[in-house]
Tab-separated table of C-alpha atoms in Angstrom:
chain	number	residue	atom	x	y	z
D	1498	UNK	CA	0.000	0.000	0.000
D	1499	UNK	CA	1.400	3.426	-0.899
D	1500	UNK	CA	1.948	6.220	1.624
D	1501	UNK	CA	-0.951	8.230	0.153
D	1502	UNK	CA	-3.447	5.374	0.284
D	1503	UNK	CA	-2.363	4.509	3.841
D	1504	UNK	CA	-2.920	8.123	4.909
D	1505	UNK	CA	-6.408	8.208	3.407
D	1506	UNK	CA	-7.264	4.859	4.969
D	1507	UNK	CA	-6.159	6.015	8.414
D	1508	UNK	CA	-8.248	9.194	8.113
D	1509	UNK	CA	-11.338	7.165	7.243
D	1510	UNK	CA	-10.700	4.824	10.189
D	1511	UNK	CA	-10.483	7.843	12.521
D	1512	UNK	CA	-13.807	9.149	11.234
D	1513	UNK	CA	-15.472	5.751	11.642
D	1514	UNK	CA	-14.097	5.479	15.180
D	1515	UNK	CA	-15.779	8.771	16.076
D	1516	UNK	CA	-19.053	7.552	14.564
D	1517	UNK	CA	-18.962	4.289	16.504
D	1518	UNK	CA	-17.819	5.847	19.751
D	1519	UNK	CA	-20.190	8.805	19.884
D	1520	UNK	CA	-23.062	7.893	17.581
D	1521	UNK	CA	-22.408	11.045	15.562
D	1522	UNK	CA	-19.753	12.509	13.320
D	1523	UNK	CA	-17.674	15.271	14.838
D	1524	UNK	CA	-16.162	17.478	12.174
D	1525	UNK	CA	-14.704	20.043	14.540
D	1526	UNK	CA	-11.533	17.995	14.979
D	1527	UNK	CA	-10.823	17.436	11.287
D	1528	UNK	CA	-8.712	19.504	8.914
D	1529	UNK	CA	-10.161	19.394	5.433
D	1530	UNK	CA	-7.915	18.631	2.489
D	1531	UNK	CA	-8.378	19.573	-1.178
D	1532	UNK	CA	-9.334	15.939	-1.823
D	1533	UNK	CA	-12.093	16.191	0.830
D	1534	UNK	CA	-13.428	19.331	-0.838
D	1535	UNK	CA	-13.428	17.762	-4.286
D	1536	UNK	CA	-15.276	14.665	-3.103
D	1537	UNK	CA	-17.722	16.893	-1.250
D	1538	UNK	CA	-18.269	18.958	-4.395
D	1539	UNK	CA	-19.315	15.871	-6.320
D	1540	UNK	CA	-21.714	14.812	-3.551
D	1541	UNK	CA	-23.111	18.328	-3.242
D	1542	UNK	CA	-23.692	18.568	-6.997
D	1543	UNK	CA	-25.448	15.199	-7.007
D	1544	UNK	CA	-27.594	15.560	-3.882
D	1545	UNK	CA	-27.827	19.226	-2.869
D	1546	UNK	CA	-27.447	21.561	-5.837
D	1547	UNK	CA	-30.973	20.978	-7.182
D	1548	UNK	CA	-32.427	22.849	-4.175
D	1549	UNK	CA	-29.554	24.975	-2.883
D	1550	UNK	CA	-28.149	25.876	-6.302
D	1551	UNK	CA	-24.567	25.553	-7.544
D	1552	UNK	CA	-23.430	28.450	-5.337
D	1553	UNK	CA	-25.628	27.616	-2.344
D	1554	UNK	CA	-27.814	30.727	-2.558
D	1555	UNK	CA	-31.187	29.499	-3.857
D	1556	UNK	CA	-32.885	28.930	-0.472
D	1557	UNK	CA	-34.354	32.096	1.120
D	1558	UNK	CA	-32.310	33.292	4.109
D	1559	UNK	CA	-29.633	30.648	3.388
D	1560	UNK	CA	-26.439	31.548	1.553
D	1561	UNK	CA	-23.740	28.907	1.881
D	1562	UNK	CA	-21.203	31.074	0.110
D	1563	UNK	CA	-21.609	33.847	2.689
D	1564	UNK	CA	-21.797	31.461	5.643
D	1565	UNK	CA	-25.463	32.289	6.241
D	1566	UNK	CA	-27.498	29.393	7.693
D	1567	UNK	CA	-30.965	29.046	9.243
D	1568	UNK	CA	-29.694	26.663	11.883
D	1569	UNK	CA	-26.352	26.665	13.681
D	1570	UNK	CA	-23.212	27.198	11.652
D	1571	UNK	CA	-20.688	24.966	13.452
D	1572	UNK	CA	-19.510	21.855	11.664
D	1573	UNK	CA	-21.341	19.573	14.095
D	1574	UNK	CA	-24.558	21.560	13.629
D	1575	UNK	CA	-24.215	21.374	9.863
D	1576	UNK	CA	-23.767	17.611	10.097
D	1577	UNK	CA	-26.913	17.294	12.208
D	1578	UNK	CA	-28.872	19.370	9.701
D	1579	UNK	CA	-27.613	17.285	6.775
D	1580	UNK	CA	-28.206	13.913	8.422
D	1581	UNK	CA	-31.473	14.652	10.247
D	1582	UNK	CA	-33.017	17.201	7.896
D	1583	UNK	CA	-35.307	19.990	9.105
D	1584	UNK	CA	-38.846	18.816	9.961
D	1585	UNK	CA	-41.592	20.852	8.330
D	1586	UNK	CA	-39.322	22.064	5.530
D	1587	UNK	CA	-38.234	20.603	2.159
D	1588	UNK	CA	-34.854	19.754	3.745
D	1589	UNK	CA	-34.927	15.935	4.060
D	1590	UNK	CA	-32.728	13.701	6.205
D	1591	UNK	CA	-29.914	11.992	4.332
D	1592	UNK	CA	-28.191	8.661	4.692
D	1593	UNK	CA	-24.623	9.715	3.897
D	1594	UNK	CA	-22.038	7.474	5.569
D	1595	UNK	CA	-19.889	9.310	8.120
D	1596	UNK	CA	-16.946	10.178	5.847
D	1597	UNK	CA	-19.252	11.426	3.081
D	1598	UNK	CA	-20.966	13.823	5.470
D	1599	UNK	CA	-17.564	15.279	6.310
D	1600	UNK	CA	-16.788	15.726	2.630
D	1601	UNK	CA	-20.028	17.671	2.087
D	1602	UNK	CA	-19.243	19.909	5.061
D	1603	UNK	CA	-15.714	20.405	3.714
D	1604	UNK	CA	-17.167	21.616	0.432
D	1605	UNK	CA	-19.656	23.939	2.152
D	1606	UNK	CA	-16.786	25.399	4.155
D	1607	UNK	CA	-14.792	25.916	0.972
D	1608	UNK	CA	-17.597	28.080	-0.420
D	1609	UNK	CA	-17.289	30.514	2.469
D	1610	UNK	CA	-13.852	30.170	4.008
D	1611	UNK	CA	-11.755	30.663	0.887
D	1612	UNK	CA	-13.292	33.488	-1.167
D	1613	UNK	CA	-11.563	34.220	-4.438
D	1614	UNK	CA	-9.402	37.323	-4.339
D	1615	UNK	CA	-8.486	37.632	-8.011
D	1616	UNK	CA	-11.171	36.031	-10.173
D	1617	UNK	CA	-13.676	38.895	-9.863
D	1618	UNK	CA	-13.864	40.740	-13.150
D	1619	UNK	CA	-12.203	37.944	-15.093
D	1620	UNK	CA	-13.170	37.370	-18.713
D	1621	UNK	CA	-13.690	33.671	-19.582
D	1622	UNK	CA	-13.151	34.277	-23.300
D	1623	UNK	CA	-9.759	35.888	-22.706
D	1624	UNK	CA	-8.934	33.136	-20.249
D	1625	UNK	CA	-9.756	30.458	-22.788
D	1626	UNK	CA	-7.594	32.179	-25.409
D	1627	UNK	CA	-4.637	32.215	-22.978
D	1628	UNK	CA	-5.314	28.620	-21.849
D	1629	UNK	CA	-5.343	27.284	-25.411
D	1630	UNK	CA	-2.700	29.668	-26.790
D	1631	UNK	CA	0.132	31.270	-24.827
D	1632	UNK	CA	-0.358	29.042	-21.805
D	1633	UNK	CA	-0.232	25.847	-23.898
D	1634	UNK	CA	-2.323	24.156	-21.192
D	1635	UNK	CA	-3.814	21.661	-23.658
D	1636	UNK	CA	-0.333	20.140	-23.904
D	1637	UNK	CA	-1.118	18.335	-20.647
D	1638	UNK	CA	-4.810	18.882	-19.944
D	1639	UNK	CA	-7.961	18.055	-21.852
D	1640	UNK	CA	-11.231	19.981	-22.150
D	1641	UNK	CA	-13.977	17.947	-23.804
D	1642	UNK	CA	-12.532	16.689	-27.102
D	1643	UNK	CA	-9.423	18.913	-27.187
D	1644	UNK	CA	-6.046	18.463	-25.552
D	1645	UNK	CA	-3.907	15.832	-23.887
D	1646	UNK	CA	-4.705	13.110	-21.365
D	1647	UNK	CA	-1.329	13.331	-19.626
D	1648	UNK	CA	-2.756	15.571	-16.893
D	1649	UNK	CA	-6.214	15.599	-15.288
D	1650	UNK	CA	-9.224	16.239	-17.532
D	1651	UNK	CA	-10.586	19.714	-16.765
D	1652	UNK	CA	-13.896	19.464	-18.622
D	1653	UNK	CA	-15.921	19.727	-15.402
D	1654	UNK	CA	-13.381	21.406	-13.117
D	1655	UNK	CA	-15.639	24.413	-12.527
D	1656	UNK	CA	-18.306	22.145	-11.058
D	1657	UNK	CA	-16.016	20.501	-8.505
D	1658	UNK	CA	-13.430	23.118	-7.492
D	1659	UNK	CA	-13.966	26.691	-6.369
D	1660	UNK	CA	-12.191	29.720	-7.811
D	1661	UNK	CA	-9.822	30.103	-4.855
D	1662	UNK	CA	-8.711	26.468	-5.107
D	1663	UNK	CA	-8.074	26.902	-8.829
D	1664	UNK	CA	-5.997	30.002	-8.140
D	1665	UNK	CA	-3.867	28.075	-5.658
D	1666	UNK	CA	-3.377	25.273	-8.187
D	1667	UNK	CA	-2.127	27.751	-10.778
D	1668	UNK	CA	0.188	29.645	-8.448
D	1669	UNK	CA	1.355	26.815	-6.158
D	1670	UNK	CA	0.696	23.479	-7.881
D	1671	UNK	CA	2.862	21.513	-5.434
D	1672	UNK	CA	0.676	22.608	-2.524
D	1673	UNK	CA	-2.624	21.996	-4.289
D	1674	UNK	CA	-2.234	18.708	-6.142
D	1675	UNK	CA	-4.869	16.152	-5.183
D	1676	UNK	CA	-3.727	12.655	-4.130
D	1677	UNK	CA	-5.531	11.002	-7.051
D	1678	UNK	CA	-3.682	13.256	-9.504
D	1679	UNK	CA	-0.166	12.603	-8.296
D	1680	UNK	CA	2.355	11.028	-10.603
D	1681	UNK	CA	4.044	7.695	-9.987
D	1682	UNK	CA	7.647	6.734	-10.641
D	1683	UNK	CA	8.184	3.011	-11.084
D	1684	UNK	CA	11.391	1.083	-11.826
D	1685	UNK	CA	11.177	-2.414	-13.282
D	1686	UNK	CA	13.476	-5.253	-12.255
D	1687	UNK	CA	15.249	-4.696	-15.587
D	1688	UNK	CA	16.044	-1.091	-14.620
D	1689	UNK	CA	13.477	0.611	-16.867
D	1690	UNK	CA	11.988	3.753	-15.297
D	1691	UNK	CA	8.315	4.511	-15.938
D	1692	UNK	CA	6.728	7.816	-14.901
D	1693	UNK	CA	3.098	8.763	-15.360
D	1694	UNK	CA	-0.198	9.751	-13.818
D	1695	UNK	CA	-1.833	6.951	-11.875
D	1696	UNK	CA	-5.156	5.851	-13.337
D	1697	UNK	CA	-5.834	2.664	-11.378
D	1698	UNK	CA	-4.083	0.584	-8.774
D	1699	UNK	CA	-4.927	-2.632	-6.973
D	1700	UNK	CA	-3.006	-5.151	-4.928
D	1701	UNK	CA	-1.208	-6.671	-7.899
D	1702	UNK	CA	-1.191	-4.157	-10.773
D	1703	UNK	CA	-0.635	-0.511	-11.565
D	1704	UNK	CA	-1.993	1.424	-14.560
D	1705	UNK	CA	-0.427	4.727	-15.604
D	1706	UNK	CA	-0.705	7.145	-18.471
D	1707	UNK	CA	2.769	8.312	-19.486
D	1708	UNK	CA	4.004	11.564	-21.042
D	1709	UNK	CA	3.212	10.221	-24.518
D	1710	UNK	CA	-0.411	9.488	-23.539
D	1711	UNK	CA	0.257	5.767	-23.622
D	1712	UNK	CA	-1.572	3.519	-21.195
D	1713	UNK	CA	0.992	1.472	-19.279
D	1714	UNK	CA	-0.049	-1.500	-17.167
D	1715	UNK	CA	2.537	-3.246	-15.031
D	1716	UNK	CA	2.541	-6.054	-12.524
D	1717	UNK	CA	3.871	-4.959	-9.138
D	1718	UNK	CA	5.734	-8.251	-8.946
D	1719	UNK	CA	7.847	-7.014	-11.883
D	1720	UNK	CA	8.807	-3.748	-10.160
D	1721	UNK	CA	11.985	-3.163	-8.228
D	1722	UNK	CA	10.542	0.007	-6.704
D	1723	UNK	CA	7.720	2.468	-7.125
D	1724	UNK	CA	6.472	5.516	-5.280
D	1725	UNK	CA	4.402	8.664	-5.469
D	1726	UNK	CA	6.107	11.845	-6.640
D	1727	UNK	CA	5.576	14.684	-4.171
D	1728	UNK	CA	6.009	17.457	-6.731
D	1729	UNK	CA	3.667	18.370	-9.548
D	1730	UNK	CA	4.852	18.329	-13.164
D	1731	UNK	CA	2.798	21.491	-13.645
D	1732	UNK	CA	4.917	24.665	-13.498
D	1733	UNK	CA	4.059	27.450	-11.067
D	1734	UNK	CA	2.772	30.648	-12.638
D	1735	UNK	CA	3.565	32.707	-9.556
D	1736	UNK	CA	4.986	36.021	-10.814
D	1737	UNK	CA	4.371	35.042	-14.453
D	1738	UNK	CA	0.787	36.272	-14.715
D	1739	UNK	CA	-0.718	39.670	-14.153
D	1740	UNK	CA	-3.682	39.815	-11.763
D	1741	UNK	CA	-5.968	40.321	-14.762
D	1742	UNK	CA	-4.557	37.338	-16.636
D	1743	UNK	CA	-4.990	35.178	-13.536
D	1744	UNK	CA	-8.570	36.387	-13.117
D	1745	UNK	CA	-9.325	35.617	-16.772
D	1746	UNK	CA	-7.898	32.097	-16.570
D	1747	UNK	CA	-9.703	31.284	-13.324
D	1748	UNK	CA	-12.965	32.639	-14.761
D	1749	UNK	CA	-12.575	30.336	-17.750
D	1750	UNK	CA	-11.862	27.314	-15.570
D	1751	UNK	CA	-14.831	28.097	-13.334
D	1752	UNK	CA	-17.017	28.148	-16.462
D	1753	UNK	CA	-16.140	24.536	-17.299
D	1754	UNK	CA	-19.131	22.531	-16.091
D	1755	UNK	CA	-18.915	19.289	-18.035
D	1756	UNK	CA	-21.804	18.880	-20.447
D	1757	UNK	CA	-22.477	22.636	-20.270
D	1758	UNK	CA	-18.969	23.496	-21.465
D	1759	UNK	CA	-19.098	25.297	-24.824
């Protein structure tokens, strides 16, 4: 088991221990990671956005983005509201397992706690032109049917990551890379080095996509060593973009919503 997967497993075990020991999930003691927020974004989009809206502001007197709630605003109170619902209102109880509830709360917190400082006033059209042109981002990333599969597909990135998180990824990619997007370096028993983005991994095999967009599947029994790279292959754009260019790029990325992407 890799260091990353062991870390995630231990975090889940800690959450389950709290559930079993107290009968409830306590989120106050947990630090949320970018991976938590992304998983929460997917759950929120699937289960919550129809009523609350993509930005959490469609319920009267409730604005998740501004941290405005009808009930208490602590993490534990949010968990109780999500799991138990609010009797006499359209808010139903949910049956999220303990860890999933934490992910949803992590995403709700990300709406309010990390407001974007530079994306206001950005122009998505200019951002797209930079992304596809000067930035050469399609060399690694893919949007719908254009670009490379070497890096993560960004076709729906605006639906699962907030503007502030996207800004951090652009300026400090090493600090913002999600565990599932990290690259793997593997060395075969014959001394051949293979580097690529991990697509799948189980007990016996490892599947990567390399820098030439080739799918590589190897048996772990044939590897002399393998491990997760702690740095991102994406360059930092800190100091390379004006505030307006950064705002334009982030605005374009935020506009990417999967099937709604132009």
